[in-house]
Amino acid sequence: MKIISSEYIKSAVLPSQFIEDNLYKMALAGRSNVGKSSFINSLVNRRKLAHTSSSPGKTQTANYYLINNSFYLVDLPGYGYAKRDKTTRASFGKLIETYLLNFRPQAVMLLIDSRHEPTQNDKVMYEWLLYHFYTPYILLTKTDKISKNQMSKSLKTAKEYFSDAPHPPILYSAQTGQGKQEVLDLLQHLTETDNLTP
Ligand code: GTP
Ligand code: MG
């Protein structure tokens, strides 16, 4: 797939604000600071389409990005950021839950920091997704920060943890572009297949 256009459409918090059209949607889940928003920017070659920050908790709403006028990437708030106050954290969880349970995007991509073992929250999120009939695609982020050796290790660990995933984990770097072609190929496949279903 070639990215021809990318456009911010809207942000949603309340149920009435989520988009309910028939276009394919892939939601991005993962802990705060793992690189969800950076993933979008790097994939579509735009530095500032989605807002990013070195301090966790930047994305606080569900943000819709329309790609090639044919599908959406939905950037979600992160989970597991300890410093944010409890009420705000609970409402983030609520937003993710409301969205994923009631608006059912066709796919979920779960982003995991390639530098570390999956956290307890990552595992909870993964199990929660499976329980609700999502088999997430796994993206191992920030691979520019680790060695080739660590990449193989990270890949192996992720394969073990996320053994129900429909596709092998993808090593990704928003900085070097590693994994970008693999994601574009995957999206091409997914959006084409989905368009064929009546
Ligand atoms: P929340 O919105 O808080 O949930 O975070 P997020 O998952 O959207 O993370 P974001 O994209 O804002 O990135 C967090 C920090 O990690 C930023 O400082 C990014 O520049 C950095 N970052 C993201 N991806 C990469 C990557 O592939 N390589 C490197 N070196 N840094 C990255
Ligand atoms: Mg973000």
Short mmCIF file of C-alpha atoms and ligand atoms in Angstrom, two decimals:
data_model
loop_
_atom_site.label_atom_id
_atom_site.label_comp_id
_atom_site.label_asym_id
_atom_site.label_seq_id
_atom_site.Cartn_x
_atom_site.Cartn_y
_atom_site.Cartn_z
CA MET A 1 0.00 0.00 0.00
CA LYS A 2 1.11 3.50 -0.79
CA ILE A 3 -0.01 6.33 1.48
CA ILE A 4 -1.60 8.95 -0.73
CA SER A 5 -3.46 10.97 1.85
CA SER A 6 -3.87 11.20 5.60
CA GLU A 7 -6.26 13.46 7.39
CA TYR A 8 -7.25 14.11 11.00
CA ILE A 9 -11.03 13.76 11.14
CA LYS A 10 -12.12 14.14 14.74
CA SER A 11 -11.63 13.31 18.40
CA ALA A 12 -14.15 11.38 20.44
CA VAL A 13 -14.80 10.90 24.13
CA LEU A 14 -18.56 10.47 24.42
CA PRO A 15 -20.43 7.60 22.75
CA SER A 16 -22.23 10.08 20.48
CA GLN A 17 -18.87 11.22 19.11
CA PHE A 18 -17.54 7.93 17.80
CA ILE A 19 -17.69 7.42 14.03
CA GLU A 20 -20.12 4.79 12.84
CA ASP A 21 -19.55 4.63 9.09
CA ASN A 22 -18.67 1.45 7.20
CA LEU A 23 -15.01 2.18 6.58
CA TYR A 24 -12.36 -0.17 7.93
CA LYS A 25 -10.91 0.87 11.28
CA MET A 26 -7.76 -0.22 13.04
CA ALA A 27 -7.47 0.97 16.65
CA LEU A 28 -4.12 1.45 18.34
CA ALA A 29 -3.84 0.29 21.92
CA GLY A 30 -0.87 0.21 24.24
CA ARG A 31 0.55 1.74 27.36
CA SER A 32 1.20 5.46 27.59
CA ASN A 33 4.37 6.52 25.82
CA VAL A 34 4.79 3.26 23.89
CA GLY A 35 4.62 5.14 20.58
CA LYS A 36 1.05 4.89 19.26
CA SER A 37 0.86 8.46 17.96
CA SER A 38 4.42 8.33 16.61
CA PHE A 39 3.49 5.14 14.79
CA ILE A 40 0.76 6.98 12.89
CA ASN A 41 3.03 9.90 12.01
CA SER A 42 5.82 7.67 10.77
CA LEU A 43 3.49 5.45 8.79
CA VAL A 44 1.98 8.36 6.90
CA ASN A 45 5.22 10.37 6.70
CA ARG A 46 3.93 13.35 8.63
CA ARG A 47 5.78 14.59 11.66
CA LYS A 48 2.92 16.34 13.39
CA LEU A 49 -0.33 14.76 12.29
CA ALA A 50 -0.85 13.04 15.65
CA HIS A 51 0.40 14.84 18.76
CA THR A 52 3.24 13.10 20.55
CA SER A 53 5.15 13.81 23.73
CA SER A 54 8.07 12.45 25.68
CA SER A 55 5.93 12.55 28.82
CA PRO A 56 3.21 9.89 28.98
CA GLY A 57 -0.49 10.67 28.77
CA LYS A 58 -0.41 12.91 25.71
CA THR A 59 -3.37 11.40 23.87
CA GLN A 60 -6.51 11.73 25.95
CA THR A 61 -9.25 11.17 23.39
CA ALA A 62 -9.88 8.68 20.61
CA ASN A 63 -8.55 10.36 17.47
CA TYR A 64 -9.60 9.34 13.99
CA TYR A 65 -7.18 9.59 11.07
CA LEU A 66 -8.56 8.84 7.62
CA ILE A 67 -5.97 7.23 5.36
CA ASN A 68 -6.23 7.21 1.54
CA ASN A 69 -9.89 8.14 1.97
CA SER A 70 -10.53 4.47 2.61
CA PHE A 71 -9.79 3.43 6.20
CA TYR A 72 -9.14 4.90 9.64
CA LEU A 73 -6.36 4.53 12.13
CA VAL A 74 -7.84 5.28 15.55
CA ASP A 75 -5.32 6.59 18.07
CA LEU A 76 -6.36 5.77 21.64
CA PRO A 77 -5.17 7.06 25.02
CA GLY A 78 -2.54 4.90 26.66
CA TYR A 79 -3.01 2.83 29.77
CA GLY A 80 -0.83 2.15 32.77
CA TYR A 81 0.56 5.57 33.43
CA ALA A 82 1.07 5.54 37.18
CA LYS A 83 1.51 9.25 37.78
CA ARG A 84 -1.80 10.35 36.34
CA ASP A 85 -4.48 10.73 39.01
CA LYS A 86 -6.83 7.81 39.52
CA THR A 87 -10.00 9.49 38.24
CA THR A 88 -8.39 10.46 34.97
CA ARG A 89 -6.87 7.01 34.59
CA ALA A 90 -10.24 5.38 35.20
CA SER A 91 -11.89 7.56 32.59
CA PHE A 92 -9.19 6.62 30.03
CA GLY A 93 -9.99 2.99 30.70
CA LYS A 94 -13.66 3.75 30.33
CA LEU A 95 -13.14 5.43 26.99
CA ILE A 96 -11.14 2.50 25.59
CA GLU A 97 -13.71 0.06 26.92
CA THR A 98 -16.72 1.99 25.59
CA TYR A 99 -15.13 2.32 22.21
CA LEU A 100 -13.92 -1.25 21.79
CA LEU A 101 -17.07 -2.85 23.17
CA ASN A 102 -19.69 -0.71 21.49
CA PHE A 103 -18.13 0.52 18.29
CA ARG A 104 -16.07 -2.54 17.35
CA PRO A 105 -13.24 -1.50 15.04
CA GLN A 106 -12.36 -4.29 12.57
CA ALA A 107 -8.87 -4.62 14.04
CA VAL A 108 -6.80 -3.68 17.05
CA MET A 109 -3.05 -3.21 16.98
CA LEU A 110 -1.46 -3.68 20.40
CA LEU A 111 1.83 -1.82 20.75
CA ILE A 112 4.47 -3.19 23.09
CA ASP A 113 7.82 -1.59 23.95
CA SER A 114 10.45 -3.83 22.34
CA ARG A 115 12.96 -2.90 25.05
CA HIS A 116 11.03 -4.54 27.86
CA GLU A 117 9.08 -7.66 28.64
CA PRO A 118 5.34 -7.05 28.28
CA THR A 119 4.08 -5.37 31.47
CA GLN A 120 1.29 -6.66 33.67
CA ASN A 121 -1.00 -4.09 32.05
CA ASP A 122 0.00 -5.29 28.58
CA LYS A 123 -0.97 -8.80 29.52
CA VAL A 124 -4.27 -7.67 31.04
CA MET A 125 -5.04 -5.67 27.91
CA TYR A 126 -4.19 -8.61 25.67
CA GLU A 127 -6.37 -11.03 27.65
CA TRP A 128 -9.18 -8.48 27.76
CA LEU A 129 -9.01 -8.14 23.97
CA LEU A 130 -9.11 -11.91 23.44
CA TYR A 131 -12.01 -12.22 25.82
CA HIS A 132 -13.92 -9.68 23.74
CA PHE A 133 -13.10 -11.44 20.46
CA TYR A 134 -10.30 -9.23 19.26
CA THR A 135 -7.11 -10.97 18.21
CA PRO A 136 -4.74 -8.01 18.15
CA TYR A 137 -1.82 -7.44 15.79
CA ILE A 138 1.34 -6.98 17.85
CA LEU A 139 3.77 -4.16 17.11
CA LEU A 140 7.09 -4.04 18.99
CA THR A 141 8.05 -0.38 19.12
CA LYS A 142 11.25 1.70 19.40
CA THR A 143 13.53 -0.94 17.90
CA ASP A 144 16.08 1.76 17.02
CA LYS A 145 16.94 1.74 20.72
CA ILE A 146 17.97 -1.92 20.85
CA SER A 147 20.51 -4.22 19.21
CA LYS A 148 19.77 -6.88 16.59
CA ASN A 149 20.25 -9.47 19.30
CA GLN A 150 17.71 -7.81 21.57
CA MET A 151 15.30 -7.59 18.64
CA SER A 152 15.35 -11.38 18.19
CA LYS A 153 14.85 -11.80 21.90
CA SER A 154 11.97 -9.35 21.97
CA LEU A 155 10.37 -11.09 19.00
CA LYS A 156 10.69 -14.49 20.63
CA THR A 157 9.22 -13.28 23.92
CA ALA A 158 6.31 -11.59 22.14
CA LYS A 159 5.57 -14.72 20.11
CA GLU A 160 5.35 -16.67 23.35
CA TYR A 161 3.19 -14.17 25.21
CA PHE A 162 0.90 -13.28 22.34
CA SER A 163 0.54 -16.69 20.78
CA ASP A 164 -3.06 -16.09 19.65
CA ALA A 165 -2.16 -13.10 17.49
CA PRO A 166 -3.16 -13.54 13.83
CA HIS A 167 0.19 -12.34 12.49
CA PRO A 168 3.76 -12.58 13.84
CA PRO A 169 4.78 -9.57 15.96
CA ILE A 170 6.19 -6.72 13.87
CA LEU A 171 9.46 -5.04 14.85
CA TYR A 172 8.90 -1.32 14.36
CA SER A 173 10.78 1.94 14.63
CA ALA A 174 9.16 5.29 14.00
CA GLN A 175 12.69 6.66 13.64
CA THR A 176 14.30 4.31 11.15
CA GLY A 177 11.16 3.11 9.40
CA GLN A 178 11.85 -0.51 10.29
CA GLY A 179 8.66 -2.54 9.91
CA LYS A 180 6.85 0.15 7.96
CA GLN A 181 6.58 -1.83 4.74
CA GLU A 182 5.34 -4.84 6.67
CA VAL A 183 2.58 -2.75 8.25
CA LEU A 184 1.62 -1.20 4.91
CA ASP A 185 1.40 -4.66 3.33
CA LEU A 186 -0.69 -5.89 6.24
CA LEU A 187 -3.05 -2.92 6.00
CA GLN A 188 -3.39 -3.40 2.27
CA HIS A 189 -4.32 -7.02 2.80
CA LEU A 190 -6.73 -6.29 5.67
CA THR A 191 -8.55 -3.41 4.03
CA GLU A 192 -8.88 -5.25 0.71
CA THR A 193 -10.16 -8.41 2.32
CA ASP A 194 -12.61 -6.46 4.40
CA ASN A 195 -13.94 -4.56 1.42
CA LEU A 196 -14.80 -7.84 -0.27
CA THR A 197 -17.02 -9.03 2.54
CA PRO A 198 -20.65 -8.05 1.93
P1 GTP B 1 0.24 8.42 24.90
O1 GTP B 1 -0.43 9.34 23.95
O2 GTP B 1 0.68 9.07 26.16
O3 GTP B 1 -0.55 7.18 25.18
O4 GTP B 1 1.64 7.94 24.24
P2 GTP B 1 1.91 7.33 22.78
O5 GTP B 1 1.85 5.86 22.86
O6 GTP B 1 1.06 7.99 21.76
O7 GTP B 1 3.45 7.71 22.55
P3 GTP B 1 4.07 8.86 21.61
O8 GTP B 1 3.90 8.50 20.17
O9 GTP B 1 3.59 10.18 22.06
O10 GTP B 1 5.63 8.67 21.91
C1 GTP B 1 6.16 8.79 23.21
C2 GTP B 1 7.64 9.12 23.14
O11 GTP B 1 8.36 8.04 22.55
C3 GTP B 1 7.95 10.34 22.27
O12 GTP B 1 9.01 11.05 22.88
C4 GTP B 1 8.39 9.75 20.94
O13 GTP B 1 9.29 10.57 20.23
C5 GTP B 1 9.09 8.48 21.41
N1 GTP B 1 9.03 7.44 20.38
C6 GTP B 1 7.92 6.91 19.80
N2 GTP B 1 8.25 5.98 18.88
C7 GTP B 1 9.59 5.92 18.86
C8 GTP B 1 10.55 5.14 18.12
O14 GTP B 1 10.23 4.30 17.28
N3 GTP B 1 11.86 5.35 18.41
C9 GTP B 1 12.27 6.25 19.34
N4 GTP B 1 13.59 6.36 19.56
N5 GTP B 1 11.42 7.00 20.05
C10 GTP B 1 10.10 6.84 19.83
MG MG B 2 -0.49 9.28 21.90
#
